[in-house]
């Protein structure tokens, strides 16, 4: 079972995008390179190309998200595809329809691609295992496991500002334990050969085995950010105050929030990233979020180009 | 029915017998080994050349799903699975629906099982009402109805005072208590071992201390109450060490491990295979190796199947939402022998873990082949190779993490009380 | 019968002279990746054109995406001038079926409505499958159907033509 890669077809081409883990480096780079061309499409007046004309892309969001769903919708429409949005939520489950039944019904409506977001890790893998061979699945976030398009757009962003991965220090700060974004970023950074990946956070918010992912662990922000080229801040959800993970948002901000003083430990030309949406005053201070080192808004633009690249590569593979 | 089992390699772990010889069965019992009793004329001769004749397996945990979960499995299908696996005695946990906390339910189950004329069923009674961990059940009544011991199954027992008193009450009558060491709070919401796989796959973790913290509480209470406790489904290296140490200090406990845990680890979860969603979870390779060593040195007394049939709908869900459990009655023998071969121990020593040792833990006369004992026997071909194909399993539960695996050892005949109840 | 391919540098010189009378300093040149871009760079300099050079990659407009998928090496298109009302000359290395030019024109129209589009090709090898013609051609060359004519550039930026036989890499 370990020899086979559920994301690749028999020719070694990308069939589904479920996670960055296990993706060959060439495929990751190919997606980033292709995204460059889509970026230039986004800069002209007619932001559409006819590539996916006639294709139906179903946004299957079992977990609500307006912003991610919107960027996928924009990306699909710019490829001239037809987009159908389904906020499944929990209502069909409560009617007794299983996840796989929902997918089977939609496949019968001639879907070419599913973009799936679900609150459970492994949901996208489960769906990919059960769809017809011509249907492609993109994981838009499954539980704590992966958010590969976010990881890819973050790499695109880093490459845009820093050019080379080979000499970078990157720090990921915050609630890594619950973060699918962090896991995807870590896999992407190690795949692309970033020599030093750091995670910074309190012990309660870092997985106990996180160093086995190939990262250096820091519990102190000042040391963790020293000489870093890229600072990626993660969102802290308010639920973390329950379950004895953290006492308060204020204490978290004091020790792990990104302020100008803490950012000063990093290199002077370090860039600040955040997958969004931001909690200003909890994980990041406004002056940094809006400051000259922040590339948070460009991340969004890059996200559309990267998603267009992923969709067009997938749809072109048998 | 007079049966002669001819030319098989008779292995009886309890008496250290390992010899090619005939077995003579009549009136439900083994009459003799080796030489036919005078005047014995067999009605039926089973040719066991090249095969092993061993005591019918005694499985310390097999969920039959009745009453209450008939859509997952029924007594008919699961009892057929048991004898297909060479199992002639099995213990079923009390977590049925409703749980086995009333004598009437136990009697009905025993009656139903007996009428099928297959394996002997020994139900575990619920330790607390509804398995809720609050009020004691009428243990004496339940014993009279046919329970063999008391258990919380996977139900929570977070109130240590209740646990202490339950153990005291049980030991008052000399009743054994079977406990799974699992701290409900530390295991809360977790679905996979807190190791590198759960970290990579983003699965809610169950730390090893969820087992060891509970285990240390149980061991201390055993010392305190003198209750006779059997520990179910050890899964951690630290847990094995603790039991080893407890036994060396003279604390009277026994323990078992599931055959799944002897062979699989967290790595087998692969791409979220929900057939590997088990309770306790599949742990690290280091834990697995410690369980194997423990089984070898006797710290772990017995191996069981932990048979848990789950319907396909409940497995075809994202890992964390899927129902845990694996079907296992038909794999227990092959998995035990595979472990025995890899541990380089004798066939008798391996078979002991599923015959004489579990019988000893249960305090029943079973798991033995000797003149005068009930003819509960298993005849298997140790060289037959077969592939695990879920669709061909007799169990209604097709949920096995071993799908596609090649196994050695296939059961050819199973006898219960001198009757052939399975021929394969 | 292996007639050797003409010398690319010679053809380029010939093409340049054929274009000289028909362009103005405001003519906009767009090279089609990759060979067309090399040619357009040389033409742009040789003809002294004022408008910055445009480059176009037609991967997103090809008609064979359904059967062959996305081209493995897509490059960004870059048109640094206003396409609306412009007089554009597209430059490609080899004109064959005409499908690349069709795709390039579709792409161009997504930038704006040009005043006119003409085509300059170093080589016209015939075999058109669409009604497309080049206004400026270096030479007409005939090769077997399955063969490919490839424009190459060496480290000294010298251009040359190579013939890839059917079945060859």
PDB file of C-alpha atoms in Angstrom, chain A residues 164-255:
ATOM      1  CA  UNK A 164      15.589  31.053  -3.926  1.00  0.00           C
ATOM      2  CA  UNK A 165      14.480  28.496  -1.347  1.00  0.00           C
ATOM      3  CA  UNK A 166      17.946  27.100  -0.820  1.00  0.00           C
ATOM      4  CA  UNK A 167      19.180  29.506   1.847  1.00  0.00           C
ATOM      5  CA  UNK A 168      16.048  30.497   3.738  1.00  0.00           C
ATOM      6  CA  UNK A 169      15.004  30.385   7.343  1.00  0.00           C
ATOM      7  CA  UNK A 170      11.240  30.184   7.690  1.00  0.00           C
ATOM      8  CA  UNK A 171       9.308  30.376  10.950  1.00  0.00           C
ATOM      9  CA  UNK A 172       5.709  29.229  11.412  1.00  0.00           C
ATOM     10  CA  UNK A 173       4.163  30.715  14.525  1.00  0.00           C
ATOM     11  CA  UNK A 174       1.096  29.760  16.522  1.00  0.00           C
ATOM     12  CA  UNK A 175      -1.322  26.899  16.814  1.00  0.00           C
ATOM     13  CA  UNK A 176       0.445  24.246  14.745  1.00  0.00           C
ATOM     14  CA  UNK A 177      -1.354  21.438  16.563  1.00  0.00           C
ATOM     15  CA  UNK A 178      -4.723  22.240  15.026  1.00  0.00           C
ATOM     16  CA  UNK A 179      -3.463  23.693  11.761  1.00  0.00           C
ATOM     17  CA  UNK A 180      -3.811  21.999   8.403  1.00  0.00           C
ATOM     18  CA  UNK A 181      -2.202  25.052   6.840  1.00  0.00           C
ATOM     19  CA  UNK A 182       0.926  24.587   8.965  1.00  0.00           C
ATOM     20  CA  UNK A 183       1.233  20.918   8.066  1.00  0.00           C
ATOM     21  CA  UNK A 184       0.967  21.691   4.356  1.00  0.00           C
ATOM     22  CA  UNK A 185       3.472  24.510   4.661  1.00  0.00           C
ATOM     23  CA  UNK A 186       5.954  22.288   6.477  1.00  0.00           C
ATOM     24  CA  UNK A 187       5.711  19.593   3.799  1.00  0.00           C
ATOM     25  CA  UNK A 188       6.049  22.150   1.014  1.00  0.00           C
ATOM     26  CA  UNK A 189       9.042  23.851   2.599  1.00  0.00           C
ATOM     27  CA  UNK A 190      10.889  20.595   3.175  1.00  0.00           C
ATOM     28  CA  UNK A 191      10.041  19.336  -0.311  1.00  0.00           C
ATOM     29  CA  UNK A 192      11.411  22.521  -1.837  1.00  0.00           C
ATOM     30  CA  UNK A 193      14.611  22.189   0.139  1.00  0.00           C
ATOM     31  CA  UNK A 194      14.282  25.043   2.616  1.00  0.00           C
ATOM     32  CA  UNK A 195      17.148  24.245   4.984  1.00  0.00           C
ATOM     33  CA  UNK A 196      15.678  25.601   8.201  1.00  0.00           C
ATOM     34  CA  UNK A 197      12.011  25.408   9.088  1.00  0.00           C
ATOM     35  CA  UNK A 198      11.051  26.527  12.584  1.00  0.00           C
ATOM     36  CA  UNK A 199       7.817  26.217  14.506  1.00  0.00           C
ATOM     37  CA  UNK A 200       7.225  28.623  17.379  1.00  0.00           C
ATOM     38  CA  UNK A 201       4.456  28.217  19.895  1.00  0.00           C
ATOM     39  CA  UNK A 202       3.505  27.148  23.397  1.00  0.00           C
ATOM     40  CA  UNK A 203       3.889  23.429  24.173  1.00  0.00           C
ATOM     41  CA  UNK A 204       0.150  22.964  24.351  1.00  0.00           C
ATOM     42  CA  UNK A 205      -0.255  24.097  20.746  1.00  0.00           C
ATOM     43  CA  UNK A 206       2.563  22.095  19.135  1.00  0.00           C
ATOM     44  CA  UNK A 207       2.122  18.384  18.326  1.00  0.00           C
ATOM     45  CA  UNK A 208       4.294  16.242  20.554  1.00  0.00           C
ATOM     46  CA  UNK A 209       6.060  14.678  17.564  1.00  0.00           C
ATOM     47  CA  UNK A 210       6.362  17.797  15.446  1.00  0.00           C
ATOM     48  CA  UNK A 211      10.150  17.658  15.202  1.00  0.00           C
ATOM     49  CA  UNK A 212       9.764  14.391  13.280  1.00  0.00           C
ATOM     50  CA  UNK A 213       8.298  16.455  10.447  1.00  0.00           C
ATOM     51  CA  UNK A 214      11.746  17.978  10.039  1.00  0.00           C
ATOM     52  CA  UNK A 215      11.299  21.256  11.941  1.00  0.00           C
ATOM     53  CA  UNK A 216      13.140  23.007  14.773  1.00  0.00           C
ATOM     54  CA  UNK A 217      10.972  23.728  17.769  1.00  0.00           C
ATOM     55  CA  UNK A 218      11.015  27.031  19.690  1.00  0.00           C
ATOM     56  CA  UNK A 219       8.880  28.154  22.597  1.00  0.00           C
ATOM     57  CA  UNK A 220      10.370  31.628  22.743  1.00  0.00           C
ATOM     58  CA  UNK A 221       9.449  34.092  20.017  1.00  0.00           C
ATOM     59  CA  UNK A 222      12.588  36.231  20.222  1.00  0.00           C
ATOM     60  CA  UNK A 223      15.000  33.322  19.741  1.00  0.00           C
ATOM     61  CA  UNK A 224      12.699  31.627  17.272  1.00  0.00           C
ATOM     62  CA  UNK A 225      12.499  34.654  14.998  1.00  0.00           C
ATOM     63  CA  UNK A 226      16.197  35.470  15.085  1.00  0.00           C
ATOM     64  CA  UNK A 227      17.560  35.988  11.547  1.00  0.00           C
ATOM     65  CA  UNK A 228      14.456  34.523   9.968  1.00  0.00           C
ATOM     66  CA  UNK A 229      13.626  35.455   6.352  1.00  0.00           C
ATOM     67  CA  UNK A 230       9.942  34.555   6.354  1.00  0.00           C
ATOM     68  CA  UNK A 231       7.482  34.772   9.250  1.00  0.00           C
ATOM     69  CA  UNK A 232       4.212  32.910   8.806  1.00  0.00           C
ATOM     70  CA  UNK A 233       1.592  33.668  11.444  1.00  0.00           C
ATOM     71  CA  UNK A 234      -1.199  31.180  12.026  1.00  0.00           C
ATOM     72  CA  UNK A 235      -4.704  32.008  13.094  1.00  0.00           C
ATOM     73  CA  UNK A 236      -5.643  31.301  16.691  1.00  0.00           C
ATOM     74  CA  UNK A 237      -9.215  30.157  17.052  1.00  0.00           C
ATOM     75  CA  UNK A 238     -11.210  31.286  20.052  1.00  0.00           C
ATOM     76  CA  UNK A 239     -12.075  27.683  20.968  1.00  0.00           C
ATOM     77  CA  UNK A 240      -8.476  27.145  22.056  1.00  0.00           C
ATOM     78  CA  UNK A 241      -9.195  28.891  25.341  1.00  0.00           C
ATOM     79  CA  UNK A 242     -11.368  25.889  26.254  1.00  0.00           C
ATOM     80  CA  UNK A 243      -9.857  22.521  26.975  1.00  0.00           C
ATOM     81  CA  UNK A 244      -7.025  24.027  29.004  1.00  0.00           C
ATOM     82  CA  UNK A 245      -4.819  24.725  25.977  1.00  0.00           C
ATOM     83  CA  UNK A 246      -4.402  28.428  26.704  1.00  0.00           C
ATOM     84  CA  UNK A 247      -5.484  30.723  29.537  1.00  0.00           C
ATOM     85  CA  UNK A 248      -6.372  33.785  27.458  1.00  0.00           C
ATOM     86  CA  UNK A 249      -5.905  35.505  24.120  1.00  0.00           C
ATOM     87  CA  UNK A 250      -4.104  38.358  25.923  1.00  0.00           C
ATOM     88  CA  UNK A 251      -1.391  36.123  27.338  1.00  0.00           C
ATOM     89  CA  UNK A 252      -1.002  34.450  23.962  1.00  0.00           C
ATOM     90  CA  UNK A 253      -0.586  37.811  22.278  1.00  0.00           C
ATOM     91  CA  UNK A 254       1.953  38.941  24.853  1.00  0.00           C
ATOM     92  CA  UNK A 255       4.252  35.983  24.203  1.00  0.00           C
TER      93      UNK A 255
END
